[in-house]
Tab-separated table of C-alpha atoms and ligand atoms in Angstrom:
chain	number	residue	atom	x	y	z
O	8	UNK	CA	-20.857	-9.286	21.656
O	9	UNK	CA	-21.422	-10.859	18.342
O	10	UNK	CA	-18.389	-11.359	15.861
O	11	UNK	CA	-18.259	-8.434	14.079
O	12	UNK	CA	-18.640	-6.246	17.486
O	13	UNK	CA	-15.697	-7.600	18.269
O	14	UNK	CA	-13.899	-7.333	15.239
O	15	UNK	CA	-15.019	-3.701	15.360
O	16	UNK	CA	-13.588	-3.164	18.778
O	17	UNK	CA	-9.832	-5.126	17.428
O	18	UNK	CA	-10.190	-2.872	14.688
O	19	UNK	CA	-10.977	0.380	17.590
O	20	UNK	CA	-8.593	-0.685	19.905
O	21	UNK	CA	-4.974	-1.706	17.369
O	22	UNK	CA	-5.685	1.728	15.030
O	23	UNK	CA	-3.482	4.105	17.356
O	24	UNK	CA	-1.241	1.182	18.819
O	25	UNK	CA	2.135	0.665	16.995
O	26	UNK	CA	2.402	-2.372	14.600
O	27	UNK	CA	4.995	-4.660	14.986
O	28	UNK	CA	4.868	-7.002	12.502
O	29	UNK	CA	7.000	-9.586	13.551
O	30	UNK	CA	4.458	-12.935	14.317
O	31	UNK	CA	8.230	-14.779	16.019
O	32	UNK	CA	7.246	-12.314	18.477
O	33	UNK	CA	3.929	-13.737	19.910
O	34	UNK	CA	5.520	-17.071	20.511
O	35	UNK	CA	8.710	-15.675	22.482
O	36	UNK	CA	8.016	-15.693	26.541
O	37	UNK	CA	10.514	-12.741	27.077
O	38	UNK	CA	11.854	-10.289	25.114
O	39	UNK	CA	15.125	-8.651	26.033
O	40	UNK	CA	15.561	-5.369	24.543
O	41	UNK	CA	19.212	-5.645	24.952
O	42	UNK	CA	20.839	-2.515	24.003
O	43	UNK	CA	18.330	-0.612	26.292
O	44	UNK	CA	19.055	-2.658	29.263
O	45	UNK	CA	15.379	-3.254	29.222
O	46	UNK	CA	13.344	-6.498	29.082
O	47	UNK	CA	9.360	-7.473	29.546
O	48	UNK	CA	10.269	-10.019	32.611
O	49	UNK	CA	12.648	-7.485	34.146
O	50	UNK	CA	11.323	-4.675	34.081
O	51	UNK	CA	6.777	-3.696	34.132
O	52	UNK	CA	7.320	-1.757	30.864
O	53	UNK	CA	3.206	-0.225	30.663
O	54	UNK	CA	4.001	0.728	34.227
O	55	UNK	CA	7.102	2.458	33.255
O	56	UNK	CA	6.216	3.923	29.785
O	57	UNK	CA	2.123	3.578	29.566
O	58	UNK	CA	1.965	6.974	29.442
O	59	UNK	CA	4.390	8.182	26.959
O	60	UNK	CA	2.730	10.226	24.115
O	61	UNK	CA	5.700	11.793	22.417
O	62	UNK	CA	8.828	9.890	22.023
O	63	UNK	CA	12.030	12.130	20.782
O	64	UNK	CA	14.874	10.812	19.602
O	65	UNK	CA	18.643	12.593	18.382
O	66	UNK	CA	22.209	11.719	17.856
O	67	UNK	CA	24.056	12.889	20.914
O	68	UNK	CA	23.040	11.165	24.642
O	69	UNK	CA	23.932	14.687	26.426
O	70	UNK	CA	21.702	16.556	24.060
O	71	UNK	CA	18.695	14.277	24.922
O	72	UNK	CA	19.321	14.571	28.500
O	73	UNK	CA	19.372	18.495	28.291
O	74	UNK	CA	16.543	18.060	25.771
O	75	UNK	CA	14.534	15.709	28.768
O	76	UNK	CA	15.318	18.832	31.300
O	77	UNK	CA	14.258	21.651	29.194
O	78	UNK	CA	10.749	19.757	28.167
O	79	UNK	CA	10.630	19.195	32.603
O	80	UNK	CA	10.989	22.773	32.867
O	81	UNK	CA	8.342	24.078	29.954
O	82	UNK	CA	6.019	21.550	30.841
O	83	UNK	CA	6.641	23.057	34.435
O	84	UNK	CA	6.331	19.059	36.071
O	85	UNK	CA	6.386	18.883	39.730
O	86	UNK	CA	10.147	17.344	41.120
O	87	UNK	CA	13.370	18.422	40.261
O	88	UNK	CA	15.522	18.604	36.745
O	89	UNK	CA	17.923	16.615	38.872
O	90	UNK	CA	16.209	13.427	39.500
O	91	UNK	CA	15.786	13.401	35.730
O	92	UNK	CA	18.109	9.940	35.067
O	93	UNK	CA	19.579	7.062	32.669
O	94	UNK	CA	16.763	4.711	32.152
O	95	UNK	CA	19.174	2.723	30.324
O	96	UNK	CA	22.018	3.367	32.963
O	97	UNK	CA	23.331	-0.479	32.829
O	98	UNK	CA	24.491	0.159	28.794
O	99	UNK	CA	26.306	2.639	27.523
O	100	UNK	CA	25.067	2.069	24.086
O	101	UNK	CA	21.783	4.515	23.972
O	102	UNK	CA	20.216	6.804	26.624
O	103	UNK	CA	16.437	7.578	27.603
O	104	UNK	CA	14.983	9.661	29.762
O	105	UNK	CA	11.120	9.852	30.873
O	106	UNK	CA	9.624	13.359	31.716
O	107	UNK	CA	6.052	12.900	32.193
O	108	UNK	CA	4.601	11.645	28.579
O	109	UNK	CA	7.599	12.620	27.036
O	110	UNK	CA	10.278	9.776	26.271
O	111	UNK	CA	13.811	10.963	24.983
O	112	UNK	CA	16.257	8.843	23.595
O	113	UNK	CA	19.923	9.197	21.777
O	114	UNK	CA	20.486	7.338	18.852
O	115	UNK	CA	23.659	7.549	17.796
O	116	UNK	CA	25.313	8.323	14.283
O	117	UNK	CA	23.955	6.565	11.375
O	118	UNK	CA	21.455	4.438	9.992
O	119	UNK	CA	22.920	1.242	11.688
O	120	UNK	CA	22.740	2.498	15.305
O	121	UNK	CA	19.340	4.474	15.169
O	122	UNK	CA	17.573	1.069	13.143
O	123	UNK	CA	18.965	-1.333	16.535
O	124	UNK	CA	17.400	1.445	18.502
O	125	UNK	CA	14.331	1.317	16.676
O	126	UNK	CA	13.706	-2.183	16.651
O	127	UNK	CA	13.809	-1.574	20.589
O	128	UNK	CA	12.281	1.600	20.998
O	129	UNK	CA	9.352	0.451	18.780
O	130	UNK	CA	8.644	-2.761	20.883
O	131	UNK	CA	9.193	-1.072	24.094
O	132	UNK	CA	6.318	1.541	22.836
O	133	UNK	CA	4.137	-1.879	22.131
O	134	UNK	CA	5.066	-3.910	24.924
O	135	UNK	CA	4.068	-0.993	27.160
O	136	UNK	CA	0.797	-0.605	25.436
O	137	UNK	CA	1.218	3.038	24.665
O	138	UNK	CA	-1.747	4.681	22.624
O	139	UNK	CA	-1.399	7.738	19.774
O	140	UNK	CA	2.599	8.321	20.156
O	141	UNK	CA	3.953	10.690	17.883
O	142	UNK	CA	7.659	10.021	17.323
O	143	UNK	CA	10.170	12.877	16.393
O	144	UNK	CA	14.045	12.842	15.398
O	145	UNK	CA	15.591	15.731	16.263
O	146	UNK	CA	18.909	16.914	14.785
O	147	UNK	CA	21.931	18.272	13.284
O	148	UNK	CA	22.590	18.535	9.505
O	149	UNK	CA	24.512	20.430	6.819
O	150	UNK	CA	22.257	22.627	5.163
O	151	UNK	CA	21.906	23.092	1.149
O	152	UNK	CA	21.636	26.665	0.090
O	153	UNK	CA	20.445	27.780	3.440
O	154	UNK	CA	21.777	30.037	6.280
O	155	UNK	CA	22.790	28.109	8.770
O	156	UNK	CA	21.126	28.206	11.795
O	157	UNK	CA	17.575	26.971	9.601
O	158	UNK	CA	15.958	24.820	10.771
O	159	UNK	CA	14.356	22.221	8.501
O	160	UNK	CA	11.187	20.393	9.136
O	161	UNK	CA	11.649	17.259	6.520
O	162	UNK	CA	9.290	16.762	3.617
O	163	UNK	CA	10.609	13.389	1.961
O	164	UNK	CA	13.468	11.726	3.711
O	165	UNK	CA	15.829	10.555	0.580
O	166	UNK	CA	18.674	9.011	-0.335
O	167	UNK	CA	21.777	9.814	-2.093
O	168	UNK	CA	19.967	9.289	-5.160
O	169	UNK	CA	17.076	11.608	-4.175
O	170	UNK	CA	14.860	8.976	-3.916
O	171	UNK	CA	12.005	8.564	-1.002
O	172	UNK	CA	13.412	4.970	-0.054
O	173	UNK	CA	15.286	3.042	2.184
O	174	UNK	CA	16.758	-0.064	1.083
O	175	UNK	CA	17.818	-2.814	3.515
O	176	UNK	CA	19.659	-6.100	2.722
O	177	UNK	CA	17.653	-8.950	4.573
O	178	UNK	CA	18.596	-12.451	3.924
O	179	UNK	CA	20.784	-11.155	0.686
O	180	UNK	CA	17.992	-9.520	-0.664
O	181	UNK	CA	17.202	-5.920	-1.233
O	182	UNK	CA	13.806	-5.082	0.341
O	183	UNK	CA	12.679	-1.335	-0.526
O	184	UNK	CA	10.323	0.505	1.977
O	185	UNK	CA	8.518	4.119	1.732
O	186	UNK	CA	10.376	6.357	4.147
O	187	UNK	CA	7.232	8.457	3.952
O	188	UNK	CA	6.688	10.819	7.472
O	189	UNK	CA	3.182	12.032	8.672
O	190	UNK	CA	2.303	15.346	6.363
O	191	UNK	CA	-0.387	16.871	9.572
O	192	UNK	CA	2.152	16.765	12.117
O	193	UNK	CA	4.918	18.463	9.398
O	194	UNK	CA	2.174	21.268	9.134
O	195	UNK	CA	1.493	21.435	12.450
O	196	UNK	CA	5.223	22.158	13.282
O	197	UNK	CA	5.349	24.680	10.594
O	198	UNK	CA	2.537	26.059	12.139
O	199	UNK	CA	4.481	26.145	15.898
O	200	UNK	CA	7.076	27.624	13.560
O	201	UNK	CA	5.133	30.735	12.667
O	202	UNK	CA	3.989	31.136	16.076
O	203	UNK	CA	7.159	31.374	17.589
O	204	UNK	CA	8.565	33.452	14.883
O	205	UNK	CA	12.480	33.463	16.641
O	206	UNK	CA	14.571	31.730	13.969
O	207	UNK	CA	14.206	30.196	10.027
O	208	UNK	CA	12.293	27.339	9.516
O	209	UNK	CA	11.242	25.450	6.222
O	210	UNK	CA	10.269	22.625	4.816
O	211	UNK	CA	11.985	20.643	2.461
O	212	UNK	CA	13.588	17.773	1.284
O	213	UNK	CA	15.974	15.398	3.948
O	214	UNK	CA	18.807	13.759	1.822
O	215	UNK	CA	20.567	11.063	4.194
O	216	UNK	CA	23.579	9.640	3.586
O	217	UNK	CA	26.031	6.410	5.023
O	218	UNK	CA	28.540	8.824	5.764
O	219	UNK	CA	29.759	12.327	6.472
O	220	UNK	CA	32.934	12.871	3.827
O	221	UNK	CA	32.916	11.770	0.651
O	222	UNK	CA	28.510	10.188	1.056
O	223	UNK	CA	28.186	13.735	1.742
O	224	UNK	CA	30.376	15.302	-0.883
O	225	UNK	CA	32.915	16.740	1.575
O	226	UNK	CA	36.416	17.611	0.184
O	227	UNK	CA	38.039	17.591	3.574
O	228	UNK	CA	37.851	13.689	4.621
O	229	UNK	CA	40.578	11.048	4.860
O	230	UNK	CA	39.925	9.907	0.821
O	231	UNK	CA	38.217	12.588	-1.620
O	232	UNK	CA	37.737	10.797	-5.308
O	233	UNK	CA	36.152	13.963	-6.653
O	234	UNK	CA	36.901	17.646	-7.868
O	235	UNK	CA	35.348	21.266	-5.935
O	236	UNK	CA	33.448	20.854	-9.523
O	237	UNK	CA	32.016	17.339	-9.098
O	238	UNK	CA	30.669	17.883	-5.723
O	239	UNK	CA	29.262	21.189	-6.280
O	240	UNK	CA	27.203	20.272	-9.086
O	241	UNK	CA	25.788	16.857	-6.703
O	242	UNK	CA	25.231	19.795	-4.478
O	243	UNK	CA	23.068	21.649	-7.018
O	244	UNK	CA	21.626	18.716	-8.303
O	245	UNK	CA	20.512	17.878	-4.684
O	246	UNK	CA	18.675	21.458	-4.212
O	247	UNK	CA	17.148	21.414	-7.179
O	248	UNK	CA	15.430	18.342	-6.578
O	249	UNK	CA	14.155	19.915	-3.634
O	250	UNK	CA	16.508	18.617	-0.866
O	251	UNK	CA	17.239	21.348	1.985
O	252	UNK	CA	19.570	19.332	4.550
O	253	UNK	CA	21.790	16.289	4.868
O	254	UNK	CA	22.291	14.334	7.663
O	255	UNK	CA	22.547	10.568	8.349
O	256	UNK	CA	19.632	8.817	9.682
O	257	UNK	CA	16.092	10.003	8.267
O	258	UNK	CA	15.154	7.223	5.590
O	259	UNK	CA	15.827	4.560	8.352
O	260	UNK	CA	13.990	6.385	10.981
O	261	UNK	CA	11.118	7.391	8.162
O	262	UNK	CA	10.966	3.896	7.027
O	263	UNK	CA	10.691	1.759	10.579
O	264	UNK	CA	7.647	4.440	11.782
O	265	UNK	CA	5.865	4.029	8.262
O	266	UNK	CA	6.148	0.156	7.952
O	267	UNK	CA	4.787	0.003	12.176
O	268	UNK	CA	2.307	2.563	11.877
O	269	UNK	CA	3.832	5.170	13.993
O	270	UNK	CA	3.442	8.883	13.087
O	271	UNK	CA	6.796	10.434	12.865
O	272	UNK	CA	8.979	13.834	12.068
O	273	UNK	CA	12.092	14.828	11.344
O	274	UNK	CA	13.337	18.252	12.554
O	275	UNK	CA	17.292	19.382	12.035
O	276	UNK	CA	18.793	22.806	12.266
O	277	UNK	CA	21.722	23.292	9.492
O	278	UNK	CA	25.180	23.743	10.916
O	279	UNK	CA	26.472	25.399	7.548
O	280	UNK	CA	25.799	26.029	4.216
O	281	UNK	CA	27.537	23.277	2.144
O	282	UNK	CA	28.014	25.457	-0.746
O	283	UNK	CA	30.151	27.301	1.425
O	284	UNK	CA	32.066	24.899	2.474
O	285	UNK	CA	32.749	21.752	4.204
O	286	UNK	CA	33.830	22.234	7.825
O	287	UNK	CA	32.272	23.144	11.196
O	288	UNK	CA	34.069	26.219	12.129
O	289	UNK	CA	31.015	28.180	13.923
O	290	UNK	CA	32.362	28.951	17.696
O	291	UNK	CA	30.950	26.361	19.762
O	292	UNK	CA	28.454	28.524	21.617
O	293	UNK	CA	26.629	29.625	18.397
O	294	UNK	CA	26.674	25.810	17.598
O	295	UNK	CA	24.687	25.301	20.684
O	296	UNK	CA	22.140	27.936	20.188
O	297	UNK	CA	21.208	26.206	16.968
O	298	UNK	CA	21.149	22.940	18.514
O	299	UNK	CA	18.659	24.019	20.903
O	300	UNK	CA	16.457	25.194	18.164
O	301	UNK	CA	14.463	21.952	17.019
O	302	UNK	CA	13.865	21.543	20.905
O	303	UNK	CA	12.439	25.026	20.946
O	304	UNK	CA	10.436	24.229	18.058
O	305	UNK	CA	9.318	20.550	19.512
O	306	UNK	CA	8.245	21.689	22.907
O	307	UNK	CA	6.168	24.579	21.989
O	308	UNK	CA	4.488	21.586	19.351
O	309	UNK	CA	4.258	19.522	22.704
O	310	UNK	CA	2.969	22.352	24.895
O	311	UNK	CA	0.431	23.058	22.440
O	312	UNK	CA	-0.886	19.224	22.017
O	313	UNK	CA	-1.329	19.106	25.574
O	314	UNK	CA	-3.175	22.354	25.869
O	315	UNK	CA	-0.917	24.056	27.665
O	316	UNK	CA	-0.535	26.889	25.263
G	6	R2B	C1	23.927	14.652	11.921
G	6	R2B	O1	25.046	14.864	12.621
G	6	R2B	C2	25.774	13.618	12.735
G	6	R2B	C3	27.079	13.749	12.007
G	6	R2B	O2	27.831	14.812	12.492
G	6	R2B	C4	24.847	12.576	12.187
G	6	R2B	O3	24.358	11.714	13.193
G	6	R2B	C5	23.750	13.346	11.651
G	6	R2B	O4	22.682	12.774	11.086
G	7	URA	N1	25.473	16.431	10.258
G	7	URA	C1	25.658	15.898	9.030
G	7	URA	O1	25.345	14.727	8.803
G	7	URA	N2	26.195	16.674	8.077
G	7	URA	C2	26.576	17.946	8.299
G	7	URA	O2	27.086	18.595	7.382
G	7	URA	C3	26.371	18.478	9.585
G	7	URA	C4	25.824	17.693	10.551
């Protein structure tokens, strides 16, 4: 092929790979994705994870291994719930399971621990070559002038100022990046929403925060600097520029997919309303009925994409 068939077939072949854009990469012989336990001269990553599509990640590891079981059963896979195991066994740091093309992984609390899971996840996802992966955070969250048990489907991810960004220091410098998520697959979830019809969803704004007292306006932390006023009117000032939720990892997460490319979402139920109040006193069972609602909601959006519904 001339030149520009070539280029034409680069151009074909990189558009629905992820983008790492790290050039130190192409001149390292191994790299050892060290808090998954994973590496590309121990382990035949395309082997393992060539044919992961949809890649989920949330907070809690025994969430995302009941989350990896539930997707077995509505996907109705051949083999048993029980064989479903740690891929990451040797660390206790993260957890992933593998159900057919679906890849779930914990992530900790905070922007700190899901960004060194990122970094990992998003190589792993290149190293293994894997083509048109969606990637999904699925969560918990205080909810702003909502009944709790909605479940929000994020808009912009923001920070505590309400702004679309995430800023991280490199080097001692601030660099800014768009924590901007992929509007068709938001629809399309909305659209799952409507479909299955069994609890409240919307769309709004994500604010995310560096922690969950006073970052969040809580009264009820170790240290509170600030009046039942002061944080109500944040509150308000919060809803009415459109944010729905808070929880502690979307700009991060929105920022790494944007910057490599990756299509991404970020679905939370709300635990409470934080104009009502500040702690988690729903029983624990009605806690994990809501918890189980952005699976509901991603697996039907799964089922569907593979044309199984
Ligand atoms: C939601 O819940 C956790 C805090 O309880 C945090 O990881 C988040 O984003
Ligand atoms: N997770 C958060 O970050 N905040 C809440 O209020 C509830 C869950």
């Amino acid at each position: 092929p001339d030149q520009s068939e070539y280029s034409k077939h680069e151009v074909f072949h990189t558009a629905d790979q992820v983008h790492v854009k790290n050039p130190h990469l192409d001149t390292m012989e191994e790299d050892i994705l060290y808090h998954l336990n994973l590496g590309t001269k121990t382990h035949n990553l395309p082997e393992m994870f060539g044919e992961i599509k949809f890649v989920c990640v949330g907070g809690s590891a025994n969430r995302m291994k009941s989350f990896a079981q539930f997707i077995h059963q509505e996907l109705d896979l051949p083999g048993s719930i029980d064989d479903i195991t740690d891929i990451c066994e040797g660390t206790d740091r993260y957890s992933m399971y593998k159900v057919g093309p679906v890849l779930s992984i914990s992530h900790g609390m905070g922007c700190p621990s899901i960004s060194i899971m990122l970094h990992e996840l998003i190589k792993l996802v290149h190293h293994a070559r894997c083509h048109n992966v969606v990637l999904f955070r699925i969560g918990t969250s205080g909810g702003v002038g909502l009944a709790p048990g909605t479940v929000v489907v994020t808009d912009k991810a923001v920070d505590c100022f309400f702004r679309p960004q995430f800023e991280q220091v490199v080097l001692g410098k601030v660099i800014i990046r768009s924590t901007e998520l992929d509007v068709g697959v938001s629809k399309e979830l909305l659209q799952c929403s409507s479909e299955l019809n069994n609890f409240p969803t919307v769309i709004g704004n994500t604010m995310c925060t560096h922690d969950f007292y006073e970052g969040q306006g809580r009264l009820d932390g170790a240290l509170c600097s600030f009046s039942t006023e002061d944080k109500l009117e944040y509150l308000r000032k919060a809803y009415n520029s459109g944010v729905r939720n808070i929880e502690m990892e979307s700009t991060v997460f929105g920022a790494m997919c944007h910057a490599c490319g990756i299509k991404a979402a970020v679905i939370c139920v709300t635990l409470l309303n934080r104009f009502d109040g500040d702690q988690i006193s729903t029983p624990h069972d009605v806690l994990e009925e809501y918890q189980q609602r952005p699976q509901v909601l991603l697996a039907h959006f799964i089922k569907k994409r593979l044309g199984l519904i």
